[in-house]
Short mmCIF file of C-alpha atoms in Angstrom, two decimals:
data_model
loop_
_atom_site.label_atom_id
_atom_site.label_comp_id
_atom_site.label_asym_id
_atom_site.label_seq_id
_atom_site.Cartn_x
_atom_site.Cartn_y
_atom_site.Cartn_z
CA MET T 8 5.22 -8.15 -22.84
CA ALA T 9 1.81 -9.42 -23.92
CA VAL T 10 -1.24 -7.93 -22.24
CA PRO T 11 -4.00 -10.47 -21.48
CA PRO T 12 -6.69 -10.29 -24.16
CA GLU T 13 -9.41 -9.84 -21.55
CA LEU T 14 -7.72 -6.67 -20.28
CA LEU T 15 -7.28 -5.33 -23.82
CA SER T 16 -10.96 -5.98 -24.52
CA CYS T 17 -12.04 -4.29 -21.28
CA ALA T 18 -9.75 -1.33 -21.93
CA ALA T 19 -11.27 -0.82 -25.39
CA LYS T 20 -14.81 -1.03 -24.00
CA PHE T 21 -13.95 1.39 -21.19
CA GLU T 22 -12.43 3.95 -23.57
CA SER T 23 -15.32 3.68 -26.01
CA TRP T 24 -17.86 4.30 -23.25
CA ILE T 25 -15.93 7.26 -21.80
CA LYS T 26 -15.28 8.88 -25.18
CA ASP T 27 -18.49 8.14 -27.06
CA GLU T 28 -21.12 8.11 -24.31
CA CYS T 29 -20.07 9.47 -20.90
CA LEU T 30 -18.21 12.63 -21.90
CA PRO T 31 -20.81 13.63 -24.53
CA LEU T 32 -23.52 13.30 -21.88
CA TRP T 33 -21.73 15.71 -19.54
CA ALA T 34 -20.72 18.07 -22.34
CA GLU T 35 -24.35 18.35 -23.42
CA ARG T 36 -26.13 18.47 -20.06
CA GLY T 37 -23.57 19.21 -17.37
CA ILE T 38 -23.15 22.97 -17.74
CA ASP T 39 -25.76 25.63 -17.06
CA LYS T 40 -26.10 27.67 -20.25
CA VAL T 41 -26.85 30.92 -18.37
CA SER T 42 -24.22 31.07 -15.62
CA GLY T 43 -21.61 28.72 -17.04
CA GLY T 44 -21.50 26.74 -13.81
CA HIS T 45 -21.43 22.97 -13.66
CA TYR T 46 -24.31 21.01 -12.17
CA GLU T 47 -23.60 18.89 -9.11
CA GLN T 48 -25.40 15.88 -10.55
CA LEU T 49 -27.78 14.55 -13.14
CA GLY T 50 -30.79 12.46 -12.29
CA ALA T 51 -31.05 8.84 -13.37
CA ASP T 52 -32.94 10.16 -16.40
CA GLY T 53 -29.87 12.14 -17.45
CA LEU T 54 -31.40 15.55 -16.79
CA PRO T 55 -29.70 18.14 -14.55
CA ASP T 56 -30.73 18.27 -10.91
CA LEU T 57 -31.84 21.90 -10.66
CA THR T 58 -32.39 21.71 -6.89
CA ALA T 59 -29.01 20.50 -5.66
CA HIS T 60 -26.41 22.79 -4.14
CA ASN T 61 -23.17 22.92 -6.13
CA ARG T 62 -19.83 22.31 -4.45
CA VAL T 63 -16.87 24.34 -5.69
CA ARG T 64 -14.83 21.15 -5.28
CA VAL T 65 -16.94 19.55 -7.98
CA GLN T 66 -16.45 22.52 -10.30
CA ALA T 67 -12.70 21.96 -9.94
CA ARG T 68 -13.01 18.23 -10.55
CA GLN T 69 -14.90 18.91 -13.77
CA ILE T 70 -12.26 21.42 -14.89
CA PHE T 71 -9.71 18.67 -14.41
CA SER T 72 -11.88 16.08 -16.14
CA TYR T 73 -12.46 18.12 -19.29
CA ALA T 74 -8.83 19.19 -19.59
CA TYR T 75 -7.67 15.60 -18.97
CA ALA T 76 -10.10 14.32 -21.59
CA TYR T 77 -8.78 16.87 -24.08
CA SER T 78 -5.19 15.76 -23.42
CA LYS T 79 -6.20 12.14 -24.04
CA GLY T 80 -7.88 13.03 -27.33
CA TRP T 81 -11.33 12.09 -26.04
CA LEU T 82 -12.97 15.52 -26.06
CA PRO T 83 -11.84 18.08 -28.68
CA THR T 84 -13.68 20.88 -26.86
CA GLY T 85 -12.31 19.86 -23.47
CA ALA T 86 -9.63 22.55 -23.15
CA ASP T 87 -12.10 25.31 -23.96
CA MET T 88 -14.67 23.84 -21.57
CA ALA T 89 -12.08 23.65 -18.79
CA ASN T 90 -10.93 27.23 -19.33
CA GLU T 91 -14.50 28.52 -19.38
CA LEU T 92 -15.35 26.64 -16.22
CA LEU T 93 -12.22 27.99 -14.51
CA HIS T 94 -13.32 31.50 -15.51
CA PHE T 95 -16.71 30.77 -13.96
CA VAL T 96 -15.13 29.62 -10.68
CA ILE T 97 -12.92 32.70 -10.52
CA SER T 98 -15.86 34.97 -11.33
CA HIS T 99 -18.38 33.36 -8.97
CA ALA T 100 -16.57 31.49 -6.20
CA LEU T 101 -13.54 33.51 -5.12
CA HIS T 102 -13.60 34.05 -1.39
CA PRO T 103 -15.38 37.38 -0.75
CA THR T 104 -12.83 38.81 1.70
CA ALA T 105 -9.58 36.80 1.59
CA ARG T 106 -6.90 37.85 -0.86
CA GLN T 107 -6.64 34.27 -2.18
CA GLY T 108 -8.66 31.09 -2.26
CA PHE T 109 -12.18 29.98 -3.02
CA SER T 110 -15.48 29.52 -1.27
CA HIS T 111 -16.99 26.14 -0.49
CA LEU T 112 -20.59 25.91 -1.67
CA MET T 113 -23.04 27.50 -4.09
CA ASP T 114 -26.80 27.11 -4.19
CA ALA T 115 -28.79 25.70 -7.09
CA ARG T 116 -28.53 29.07 -8.88
CA PHE T 117 -24.76 29.22 -8.39
CA ASN T 118 -24.77 31.89 -5.67
CA VAL T 119 -22.27 31.35 -2.84
CA VAL T 120 -24.03 30.19 0.31
CA ASP T 121 -21.01 28.96 2.27
CA ALA T 122 -17.81 30.98 1.91
CA LYS T 123 -15.61 28.87 4.16
CA GLN T 124 -12.24 27.88 2.76
CA ASP T 125 -11.70 24.14 2.84
CA LEU T 126 -8.47 22.23 2.23
CA TYR T 127 -10.17 19.38 0.37
CA ASP T 128 -11.77 21.83 -2.07
CA HIS T 129 -8.45 23.51 -2.77
CA ALA T 130 -6.66 20.22 -3.43
CA PHE T 131 -8.82 19.94 -6.53
CA ILE T 132 -8.18 23.55 -7.51
CA PHE T 133 -4.47 22.62 -7.64
CA LEU T 134 -5.28 19.49 -9.65
CA ALA T 135 -7.40 21.54 -12.05
CA TYR T 136 -4.53 23.98 -12.58
CA SER T 137 -2.21 21.09 -13.45
CA ALA T 138 -4.62 19.65 -16.00
CA ILE T 139 -5.19 22.99 -17.71
CA TYR T 140 -1.45 23.57 -17.95
CA ARG T 141 -0.96 20.09 -19.39
CA ALA T 142 -3.66 20.78 -21.98
CA THR T 143 -2.81 24.38 -22.91
CA ALA T 144 0.72 25.22 -21.63
CA ASN T 145 -0.74 28.40 -20.13
CA LYS T 146 1.85 29.43 -17.53
CA ASP T 147 -0.64 31.71 -15.80
CA VAL T 148 -2.21 28.70 -14.12
CA LEU T 149 1.18 27.62 -12.76
CA ASP T 150 1.64 31.10 -11.32
CA ALA T 151 -1.85 30.89 -9.82
CA ALA T 152 -0.99 27.52 -8.24
CA THR T 153 2.21 28.93 -6.73
CA GLN T 154 0.39 31.94 -5.29
CA LEU T 155 -2.39 29.77 -3.89
CA LEU T 156 0.05 27.45 -2.17
CA SER T 157 1.87 30.41 -0.62
CA TYR T 158 -1.44 31.63 0.72
CA TRP T 159 -2.30 28.26 2.27
CA ASP T 160 1.19 27.93 3.74
CA GLU T 161 0.89 31.36 5.35
CA HIS T 162 -2.62 31.03 6.74
CA PHE T 163 -3.24 27.34 7.29
CA GLY T 164 0.12 25.60 7.48
CA SER T 165 0.52 23.42 10.57
CA ILE T 166 3.65 23.30 12.70
CA VAL T 167 3.18 19.53 13.02
CA GLY T 168 2.94 18.99 9.28
CA GLY T 169 0.44 19.48 6.52
CA TRP T 170 -2.32 22.06 6.58
CA HIS T 171 -5.31 22.70 8.80
CA GLU T 172 -8.74 21.91 7.40
CA GLY T 173 -9.46 25.56 6.56
CA ASP T 174 -10.71 28.80 8.07
CA TYR T 175 -13.24 27.08 10.31
CA ASP T 176 -13.22 25.14 13.57
CA ALA T 177 -12.88 21.56 12.34
CA PRO T 178 -13.56 18.71 14.77
CA HIS T 179 -10.70 16.64 13.34
CA ARG T 180 -8.02 16.51 10.67
CA ARG T 181 -8.36 14.28 7.62
CA GLN T 182 -5.87 12.37 5.55
CA ASN T 183 -8.11 12.64 2.47
CA PRO T 184 -7.37 16.28 1.54
CA HIS T 185 -3.66 15.61 1.95
CA MET T 186 -3.91 12.53 -0.24
CA HIS T 187 -5.40 14.65 -3.03
CA LEU T 188 -2.79 17.36 -2.51
CA PHE T 189 -0.19 14.60 -2.92
CA GLU T 190 -1.86 13.78 -6.24
CA ALA T 191 -2.06 17.43 -7.31
CA PHE T 192 1.55 18.22 -6.43
CA MET T 193 2.80 15.20 -8.36
CA SER T 194 0.67 16.23 -11.31
CA LEU T 195 2.04 19.77 -11.15
CA TYR T 196 5.60 18.44 -11.03
CA GLU T 197 4.99 16.04 -13.90
CA CYS T 198 3.58 18.70 -16.21
CA SER T 199 5.97 21.54 -15.24
CA SER T 200 9.22 19.72 -14.26
CA ASP T 201 9.47 22.20 -11.37
CA VAL T 202 11.10 20.23 -8.54
CA ARG T 203 9.44 22.45 -5.93
CA TRP T 204 6.20 20.56 -6.52
CA LEU T 205 7.87 17.18 -6.04
CA ALA T 206 9.39 18.49 -2.82
CA ARG T 207 5.92 19.41 -1.56
CA ALA T 208 4.65 15.97 -2.54
CA SER T 209 7.52 14.49 -0.52
CA GLU T 210 6.32 16.37 2.55
CA ILE T 211 2.98 14.61 2.26
CA PHE T 212 4.70 11.28 1.69
CA ALA T 213 6.40 11.85 5.05
CA LEU T 214 3.00 12.46 6.66
CA PHE T 215 1.82 9.19 5.16
CA GLN T 216 4.83 7.32 6.53
CA VAL T 217 4.62 8.75 10.03
CA HIS T 218 0.89 9.23 10.61
CA PHE T 219 -1.51 8.02 7.93
CA PHE T 220 -0.21 4.46 7.53
CA ASP T 221 -0.88 2.08 10.39
CA SER T 222 1.81 -0.55 9.86
CA LYS T 223 0.46 -2.86 12.55
CA ARG T 224 -2.86 -3.34 10.79
CA GLY T 225 -1.80 -2.46 7.23
CA VAL T 226 -4.42 0.26 6.81
CA VAL T 227 -4.71 3.98 6.15
CA LEU T 228 -6.28 5.92 9.01
CA GLU T 229 -8.81 8.58 8.07
CA TYR T 230 -9.30 10.93 11.04
CA PHE T 231 -6.88 12.52 13.51
CA ASN T 232 -6.73 15.10 16.24
CA HIS T 233 -4.90 18.37 15.66
CA ASN T 234 -1.52 16.80 16.49
CA TRP T 235 -1.96 13.94 14.01
CA GLN T 236 -2.80 11.39 16.67
CA PRO T 237 -5.50 8.90 15.65
CA HIS T 238 -8.96 10.22 16.44
CA ALA T 239 -10.57 8.74 19.52
CA GLY T 240 -13.88 6.93 19.22
CA GLU T 241 -15.72 5.79 16.12
CA PHE T 242 -13.94 8.16 13.74
CA GLY T 243 -10.65 6.55 14.67
CA THR T 244 -11.86 3.10 13.65
CA GLN T 245 -13.37 3.98 10.26
CA ILE T 246 -11.40 2.62 7.31
CA GLU T 247 -12.09 3.30 3.63
CA PRO T 248 -10.71 0.52 1.40
CA GLY T 249 -11.13 2.73 -1.66
CA HIS T 250 -8.72 5.26 -0.18
CA MET T 251 -6.25 2.49 0.57
CA MET T 252 -6.36 1.48 -3.09
CA GLU T 253 -5.99 5.13 -4.10
CA TRP T 254 -2.83 5.32 -1.99
CA VAL T 255 -1.44 2.21 -3.71
CA TRP T 256 -1.78 3.97 -7.06
CA LEU T 257 -0.41 7.29 -5.77
CA LEU T 258 2.55 5.73 -4.02
CA ARG T 259 3.55 3.82 -7.13
CA TRP T 260 3.32 7.08 -9.08
CA TYR T 261 5.51 8.75 -6.46
CA GLN T 262 8.06 5.96 -6.82
CA ARG T 263 8.29 6.57 -10.56
CA LEU T 264 8.87 10.29 -10.01
CA SER T 265 11.18 10.14 -6.99
CA GLY T 266 12.92 6.78 -7.18
CA HIS T 267 11.81 6.02 -3.61
CA ASP T 268 10.85 2.35 -3.22
CA VAL T 269 7.36 2.18 -1.76
CA SER T 270 6.80 -1.60 -1.84
CA ARG T 271 6.85 -1.86 1.96
CA TYR T 272 3.64 0.21 1.95
CA THR T 273 1.87 -0.74 -1.26
CA GLN T 274 1.91 -4.51 -0.84
CA PRO T 275 0.31 -4.61 2.65
CA LEU T 276 -2.15 -1.86 1.69
CA TYR T 277 -3.21 -3.71 -1.43
CA VAL T 278 -3.67 -7.04 0.33
CA LYS T 279 -5.49 -5.54 3.31
CA ALA T 280 -7.78 -3.40 1.17
CA LEU T 281 -8.83 -6.49 -0.77
CA GLU T 282 -9.55 -8.26 2.51
CA LEU T 283 -11.49 -5.42 4.13
CA GLY T 284 -13.16 -4.10 1.01
CA PHE T 285 -14.69 -7.42 0.07
CA TYR T 286 -15.32 -8.62 3.62
CA GLY T 287 -17.83 -11.48 3.72
CA GLN T 288 -17.38 -12.24 0.01
CA SER T 289 -19.00 -9.01 -1.14
CA LYS T 290 -19.03 -8.64 -4.92
CA LEU T 291 -18.32 -4.89 -4.67
CA MET T 292 -15.94 -2.87 -2.53
CA PHE T 293 -17.51 -1.38 0.58
CA ASP T 294 -17.45 2.39 1.10
CA PHE T 295 -16.11 1.93 4.61
CA VAL T 296 -15.75 -0.55 7.43
CA TYR T 297 -14.85 -0.27 11.09
CA ILE T 298 -11.95 -2.19 12.60
CA ASP T 299 -10.75 -2.69 16.16
CA SER T 300 -7.16 -2.77 17.41
CA ASP T 301 -6.77 -6.32 16.10
CA ALA T 302 -8.24 -5.41 12.68
CA ASN T 303 -11.48 -7.28 13.33
CA VAL T 304 -14.15 -5.92 10.98
CA THR T 305 -17.58 -4.47 11.72
CA LEU T 306 -19.96 -3.43 8.94
CA HIS T 307 -22.51 -0.67 9.40
CA SER T 308 -24.40 0.37 6.27
CA GLY T 309 -22.69 -1.98 3.82
CA THR T 310 -22.99 0.58 1.00
CA LYS T 311 -20.80 0.56 -2.11
CA ARG T 312 -20.28 3.67 -4.19
CA CYS T 313 -18.99 3.72 -7.75
CA TRP T 314 -15.69 5.45 -7.05
CA PRO T 315 -14.03 2.73 -4.89
CA THR T 316 -14.29 0.38 -7.87
CA THR T 317 -12.41 2.88 -10.04
CA GLU T 318 -9.68 3.12 -7.39
CA LEU T 319 -9.55 -0.66 -7.24
CA ILE T 320 -8.91 -0.71 -11.00
CA LYS T 321 -6.11 1.85 -10.65
CA ALA T 322 -4.50 -0.12 -7.81
CA HIS T 323 -4.58 -3.33 -9.84
CA ILE T 324 -2.87 -1.51 -12.71
CA ALA T 325 -0.27 -0.01 -10.36
CA GLN T 326 0.51 -3.44 -8.93
CA ALA T 327 0.69 -4.95 -12.41
CA ARG T 328 3.30 -2.32 -13.28
CA ALA T 329 5.23 -3.46 -10.22
CA GLY T 330 5.30 -7.04 -11.52
CA ASN T 331 2.12 -8.62 -10.16
CA LEU T 332 0.77 -10.08 -13.39
CA GLN T 333 -2.25 -11.59 -11.62
CA ALA T 334 -3.35 -7.99 -11.08
CA GLU T 335 -3.89 -7.63 -14.85
CA LYS T 336 -6.70 -10.18 -14.75
CA LEU T 337 -8.10 -8.62 -11.59
CA ALA T 338 -8.16 -5.23 -13.33
CA ALA T 339 -10.19 -6.72 -16.18
CA GLN T 340 -12.59 -8.33 -13.70
CA SER T 341 -13.02 -5.03 -11.86
CA ILE T 342 -13.80 -3.19 -15.11
CA GLU T 343 -16.48 -5.79 -15.81
CA GLN T 344 -17.86 -5.25 -12.30
CA LEU T 345 -17.95 -1.51 -12.96
CA PHE T 346 -20.04 -2.02 -16.09
CA THR T 347 -22.26 -4.68 -14.54
CA TYR T 348 -23.19 -2.77 -11.41
CA PHE T 349 -22.66 0.94 -12.04
CA VAL T 350 -22.91 1.86 -15.72
CA SER T 351 -26.49 2.95 -16.28
CA ALA T 352 -28.88 1.21 -18.61
CA GLU T 353 -31.39 4.06 -18.32
CA THR T 354 -29.24 6.90 -19.64
CA VAL T 355 -26.57 6.49 -22.30
CA GLY T 356 -23.27 7.57 -20.75
CA GLY T 357 -24.69 7.56 -17.23
CA TYR T 358 -23.85 5.61 -14.11
CA CYS T 359 -25.42 5.12 -10.71
CA ASP T 360 -23.68 6.49 -7.65
CA GLN T 361 -24.22 3.83 -4.99
CA ARG T 362 -25.50 0.34 -4.27
CA GLY T 363 -26.56 -1.12 -0.93
CA GLU T 364 -25.58 -4.12 1.15
CA ASN T 365 -27.44 -6.47 -1.19
CA ASN T 366 -26.21 -4.61 -4.29
CA GLU T 367 -29.55 -2.88 -4.77
CA ILE T 368 -29.35 0.68 -6.17
CA THR T 369 -29.54 3.15 -3.29
CA ASN T 370 -28.57 6.28 -5.23
CA ALA T 371 -29.34 6.30 -8.95
CA ASN T 372 -28.14 9.87 -9.52
CA ILE T 373 -25.22 10.50 -11.86
CA ALA T 374 -22.72 12.34 -9.66
CA ALA T 375 -20.44 14.81 -11.40
CA SER T 376 -17.75 14.18 -8.78
CA THR T 377 -17.36 10.59 -10.02
CA LEU T 378 -16.39 11.56 -13.58
CA TYR T 379 -12.89 12.42 -12.35
CA HIS T 380 -12.50 8.91 -10.92
CA LEU T 381 -13.82 7.23 -14.05
CA ILE T 382 -11.69 9.01 -16.62
CA VAL T 383 -8.45 8.64 -14.63
CA ALA T 384 -9.10 4.93 -14.17
CA CYS T 385 -9.70 4.59 -17.89
CA GLY T 386 -6.57 6.59 -18.67
CA GLU T 387 -4.43 4.41 -16.40
CA VAL T 388 -5.70 1.19 -17.96
CA LEU T 389 -5.07 2.42 -21.49
CA GLN T 390 -1.63 3.77 -20.66
CA TYR T 391 -0.64 0.45 -19.13
CA CYS T 392 -1.84 -1.48 -22.17
CA ASN T 393 0.02 0.87 -24.51
CA ASP T 394 3.21 0.75 -22.43
CA MET T 395 3.21 -3.05 -22.28
CA ARG T 396 2.72 -3.34 -26.04
CA SER T 397 5.47 -0.87 -26.97
#
């Protein structure tokens, strides 16, 4: 089947930028030469922010990113960089008293300043393990993933499904960490062929079906009480269109692995996310909106970060795979929007983090956490183009 020439052109531009500009920028300036830790962000000028605290979650995302880039042939040193960064995390961020797991936050000099154990952080540790195994076939990381999951099951597993937020008193439960565990477990299954990981992904799919997906309004809910009931008040009305698009991509991936038809979820999510995300004819997808019981929309800040656009691209590609050929052209348009509004003109390989309600830049920093979103979006686009041409 022929791929539209505009998508092929955008895919080539995307890959060239990732491989020749973005990854070299991070490889050169992202890692502290003394400690081996990864900086949280670069400034708009492309220089490391030496004042920002460094989240362990971001260290894990960068491990994934470099290993993923190596597997794609974009970064020959990526496997070594990922392994070295994993060694840094194990050396510097292991929880000081627990027998397993990692701390949450380090200061600007990479000393732990918050040792809490957080589910969202650990979802990316699992994803990092999967990427390193895919890149190196080192079975030690699979063993580490198995041991870490056993630890979380024992200490933080919930009798009503999923896991608690961590070893702290959380005001609510979030779908977001579970969404990324869904991603990590599928990645672990795909690279190892161990059906135990697909079974764990299926547990999270059940949570999505029963709790996360609001079939009446066609949205994904973000915040819940401890029994997975929708959170009361403002938290219960906040919707993130980017997460809805992320679920479209993940659910289609799950269908390929499990054979479970997910169309009853992906189609309404995709349509509703387009409606909410571009409410009022916005050119870029909003970070979040608020909706009432009838799905009427209220905007607050009107901000638009870079990452929802990458998830939009992935959702378009996922829907194109499912037979929506119009989504191919929409994917190309979204890649153009990414380059128009977020790819930095000031620093080669850079990108801005966020724009405001009128598309003005509100955060010009180059966030390390966004690299993961960018390279996966690029990888999905290229894989689709290659699959359709073969």
